[in-house]
XYZ file of N, CA and C in Angstrom:
333
model
N -0.578 15.843 -13.537
C -0.858 16.421 -12.166
C 0.560 16.893 -11.530
N 0.642 17.886 -11.118
C 1.564 18.512 -10.397
C 1.555 17.998 -8.813
N 2.766 18.170 -8.068
C 2.657 18.078 -6.744
C 1.791 18.739 -5.891
N 1.580 19.802 -6.452
C 0.579 20.813 -5.662
C -0.894 20.385 -5.851
N -1.240 19.716 -6.933
C -2.612 19.395 -7.281
C -2.716 17.856 -7.089
N -1.839 17.034 -7.083
C -2.237 15.723 -7.060
C -2.996 15.011 -5.780
N -4.124 14.369 -6.121
C -4.899 13.898 -4.913
C -4.088 12.686 -4.197
N -3.101 12.088 -4.850
C -2.358 10.798 -4.187
C -0.736 11.112 -3.847
N -0.581 12.440 -4.020
C 0.836 12.866 -3.559
C 1.307 12.715 -2.336
N 0.034 13.018 -1.131
C 0.356 12.989 0.210
C 0.481 11.693 0.614
N 1.237 11.243 1.646
C 1.464 9.983 2.240
C 1.693 10.027 3.566
N 1.396 9.132 4.258
C 1.908 8.938 5.915
C 2.682 7.826 5.822
N 3.751 7.784 6.689
C 4.771 6.777 6.900
C 4.580 6.272 8.365
N 4.139 5.093 8.632
C 4.104 4.388 9.970
C 5.301 3.863 10.201
N 5.910 4.299 11.562
C 7.216 3.563 11.754
C 7.230 3.502 13.195
N 8.383 3.041 13.833
C 8.535 3.105 15.183
C 10.164 3.342 15.649
N 10.543 3.660 16.890
C 11.583 3.977 17.265
C 11.875 3.323 18.669
N 13.169 3.222 18.957
C 13.388 2.547 20.264
C 13.267 3.356 21.380
N 13.074 4.664 20.970
C 13.047 5.711 22.474
C 12.383 6.936 21.957
N 11.950 7.651 22.838
C 11.425 8.985 22.579
C 12.460 9.804 22.183
N 13.596 9.700 22.487
C 14.845 10.705 22.105
C 15.254 10.164 20.598
N 15.280 9.090 20.243
C 15.584 8.731 18.882
C 14.371 9.175 18.027
N 13.268 8.963 18.265
C 12.064 9.608 17.580
C 12.131 11.099 17.431
N 12.255 11.694 18.597
C 12.538 13.287 18.371
C 13.507 13.935 17.383
N 14.738 12.974 17.561
C 15.797 13.387 16.835
C 15.668 13.140 15.339
N 15.147 11.804 15.051
C 14.855 11.664 13.502
C 13.648 12.461 12.968
N 12.559 12.556 13.726
C 11.203 13.540 13.457
C 11.903 14.888 13.188
N 12.676 15.599 14.157
C 13.044 16.962 14.014
C 13.988 17.129 12.804
N 14.978 15.883 12.488
C 15.788 15.962 11.214
C 14.784 16.094 10.015
N 13.868 15.186 9.924
C 13.185 14.934 8.791
C 12.399 16.441 8.513
N 11.939 17.150 9.511
C 10.982 18.388 9.499
C 11.955 19.288 8.984
N 13.135 19.539 9.774
C 14.245 20.618 9.578
C 14.637 20.466 7.999
N 14.859 19.338 7.523
C 15.333 19.246 5.970
C 14.226 19.194 5.090
N 12.715 19.505 5.633
C 11.679 19.478 4.573
C 11.477 18.322 3.996
N 11.619 17.230 4.389
C 11.391 16.028 3.969
C 10.029 15.385 4.431
N 9.777 16.159 5.442
C 8.481 15.895 6.260
C 7.876 17.198 6.530
N 6.422 17.339 6.569
C 5.762 18.465 7.055
C 5.658 18.512 8.494
N 5.357 17.165 9.031
C 5.077 16.858 10.135
C 5.332 15.418 10.629
N 5.945 15.234 12.054
C 6.037 13.906 12.423
C 5.155 13.899 13.802
N 4.490 13.020 13.986
C 3.513 12.758 15.081
C 4.359 11.709 15.948
N 4.583 11.838 17.121
C 5.067 10.957 18.142
C 4.556 10.422 19.210
N 4.287 9.125 19.223
C 3.199 8.631 20.293
C 3.985 7.799 21.278
N 4.309 8.163 22.440
C 5.277 7.320 23.264
C 4.607 6.097 23.756
N 5.571 5.310 24.347
C 4.689 4.225 25.217
C 3.880 3.092 24.371
N 4.639 2.414 23.420
C 3.903 1.334 22.713
C 4.704 0.140 22.973
N 3.930 -0.866 23.111
C 4.611 -2.289 23.374
C 4.430 -3.093 21.972
N 5.455 -3.502 21.463
C 5.515 -4.488 20.487
C 5.820 -5.778 20.661
N 5.249 -6.842 20.111
C 5.376 -8.239 20.008
C 5.698 -8.762 18.700
N 6.928 -9.272 18.438
C 7.242 -9.438 17.051
C 8.126 -10.672 17.008
N 8.136 -11.132 15.733
C 9.097 -12.409 15.632
C 10.495 -11.687 15.010
N 11.589 -11.886 15.385
C 12.785 -11.663 15.095
C 13.837 -12.441 15.112
N 14.313 -13.098 14.051
C 15.623 -14.038 13.943
C 15.193 -15.271 14.569
N 13.727 -15.621 14.249
C 13.309 -16.942 14.921
C 12.880 -17.063 16.139
N 12.863 -15.844 17.014
C 12.266 -15.787 18.298
C 11.250 -14.686 18.324
N 10.289 -15.063 19.353
C 9.400 -13.754 19.694
C 9.867 -12.961 20.620
N 10.010 -11.737 20.238
C 10.593 -10.576 21.153
C 9.408 -9.583 21.571
N 9.708 -8.960 22.395
C 8.736 -7.889 22.927
C 9.698 -6.598 23.439
N 9.281 -5.376 23.158
C 10.032 -4.321 23.115
C 8.954 -3.004 23.345
N 9.429 -2.158 24.273
C 8.867 -0.845 24.330
C 9.483 0.043 23.256
N 8.423 0.614 22.566
C 8.934 1.442 21.429
C 7.989 2.797 21.233
N 8.335 3.567 20.300
C 7.543 4.664 20.218
C 7.099 4.995 18.875
N 5.859 5.178 18.668
C 5.247 4.880 17.235
C 5.423 6.598 16.482
N 6.096 6.516 15.297
C 6.041 7.752 14.593
C 5.168 7.702 13.414
N 4.553 8.953 12.973
C 3.690 8.751 11.919
C 4.234 10.332 11.178
N 4.879 9.841 9.974
C 5.665 10.869 9.148
C 4.700 11.229 8.186
N 4.370 12.610 7.983
C 3.694 13.242 7.061
C 4.465 13.707 6.027
N 4.123 13.499 4.696
C 5.101 13.772 3.570
C 4.415 13.759 2.347
N 5.155 13.944 1.432
C 4.743 13.537 -0.066
C 5.453 12.419 -0.830
N 5.064 11.878 -1.787
C 5.527 10.819 -2.451
C 6.951 11.064 -3.207
N 6.903 12.334 -3.494
C 8.374 12.518 -4.241
C 9.385 12.723 -3.502
N 8.882 12.673 -1.942
C 10.123 12.879 -0.938
C 10.598 11.484 -0.468
N 9.650 10.630 -0.838
C 9.733 9.252 0.277
C 11.243 8.659 -0.063
N 11.893 8.706 -0.977
C 13.103 7.923 -1.250
C 14.054 8.670 -0.370
N 14.241 10.296 -0.660
C 15.442 10.840 0.377
C 15.017 10.999 1.806
N 13.566 10.727 1.864
C 13.344 10.724 3.688
C 13.706 9.328 3.739
N 13.238 8.327 3.265
C 13.755 6.856 3.628
C 15.040 6.855 3.840
N 16.024 7.020 2.620
C 17.508 7.191 3.143
C 17.743 7.686 4.209
N 17.310 8.837 4.575
C 17.754 9.647 5.792
C 17.466 8.933 7.071
N 16.152 8.432 7.055
C 15.570 7.597 8.151
C 16.438 6.554 8.458
N 16.817 5.514 7.357
C 17.504 4.490 7.692
C 18.907 4.783 8.025
N 19.569 6.076 7.442
C 20.903 6.212 7.996
C 20.909 6.918 9.587
N 19.917 7.252 9.978
C 19.896 7.802 11.412
C 19.150 6.635 12.424
N 18.360 5.677 11.951
C 17.687 4.772 12.664
C 18.689 3.843 13.452
N 18.218 3.316 14.667
C 19.229 2.419 15.248
C 18.947 0.944 15.024
N 17.699 0.625 14.227
C 17.224 -0.677 14.023
C 18.242 -1.289 12.623
N 18.152 -2.438 12.908
C 18.763 -3.008 11.227
C 17.667 -2.885 10.430
N 16.508 -3.285 10.655
C 15.403 -3.347 9.779
C 13.995 -2.495 10.357
N 14.167 -1.138 10.250
C 13.049 -0.547 10.881
C 11.861 -0.526 10.032
N 10.693 -0.439 10.678
C 9.555 -0.330 9.797
C 9.426 0.889 9.020
N 8.934 0.898 7.888
C 8.807 2.225 6.919
C 7.639 1.735 6.220
N 6.296 1.925 6.592
C 5.086 1.381 5.959
C 4.511 2.646 5.348
N 4.267 2.821 3.946
C 3.893 3.965 3.356
C 2.413 3.701 3.285
N 1.415 4.852 3.534
C -0.094 4.784 3.484
C -0.317 5.949 2.627
N -1.014 5.501 1.685
C -1.672 6.470 0.723
C -2.626 7.303 1.284
N -2.775 8.778 1.252
C -3.876 9.592 1.623
C -4.700 10.055 0.460
N -5.742 9.499 0.170
C -6.407 9.858 -1.025
C -7.258 10.997 -0.841
N -7.235 11.586 0.305
C -8.068 12.849 0.204
C -7.899 13.426 1.930
N -8.583 14.687 2.003
C -8.317 15.114 3.173
C -8.736 16.829 3.329
N -8.657 17.377 4.224
C -8.999 18.798 4.147
C -8.098 19.298 3.464
N -8.398 20.342 2.520
C -7.739 21.162 1.404
C -6.715 21.918 1.754
N -7.146 22.575 2.897
C -6.217 23.799 3.573
C -5.175 22.998 4.085
N -5.343 21.758 4.864
C -4.309 21.148 5.527
C -3.307 20.370 4.378
N -3.711 19.710 3.433
C -2.982 19.197 2.352
C -2.268 20.179 1.767
N -2.600 21.482 1.629
C -1.923 22.607 1.054
C -0.802 22.988 1.574
N -1.024 23.073 3.141
C 0.046 23.192 3.871
C 0.965 22.209 4.166
N 0.762 20.913 4.113
C 1.587 19.969 4.209
C 2.511 20.138 2.863
N 1.883 20.250 1.521
C 2.683 20.289 0.402
C 3.432 21.293 0.413
N 3.173 22.752 1.117
C 4.164 23.777 1.063
C 5.316 23.676 1.948
N 5.110 22.850 3.148
C 6.117 22.541 3.928
C 7.049 21.721 3.554
N 6.933 20.990 2.595
C 7.755 19.861 1.769
C 8.125 20.447 0.635
N 8.044 21.644 0.075
C 8.446 22.411 -0.992
C 9.943 22.652 -0.943
């Protein structure tokens, strides 16, 4: 299957950023470089997590990156190079299907 035909080539990446400014900067960079077709930014999320043996709490911004599997590695590298966290979340979620027109648009925007 080619990238334009494969039902499993579209993926979402769930991640967070420390601020709205950081999320918008990273998201804009990914879209401008065509490493993502779209980045949804959801502000005002509270995280509770364990880090270096302690339970921490932080206000964060959720990001959902819409891209294709073939671009995951370059997108991940750029994301890691521009992100402020030592170990940012970068969780890949397969998209087994969806609206054909939307998926075609997403593939075209990352070509």
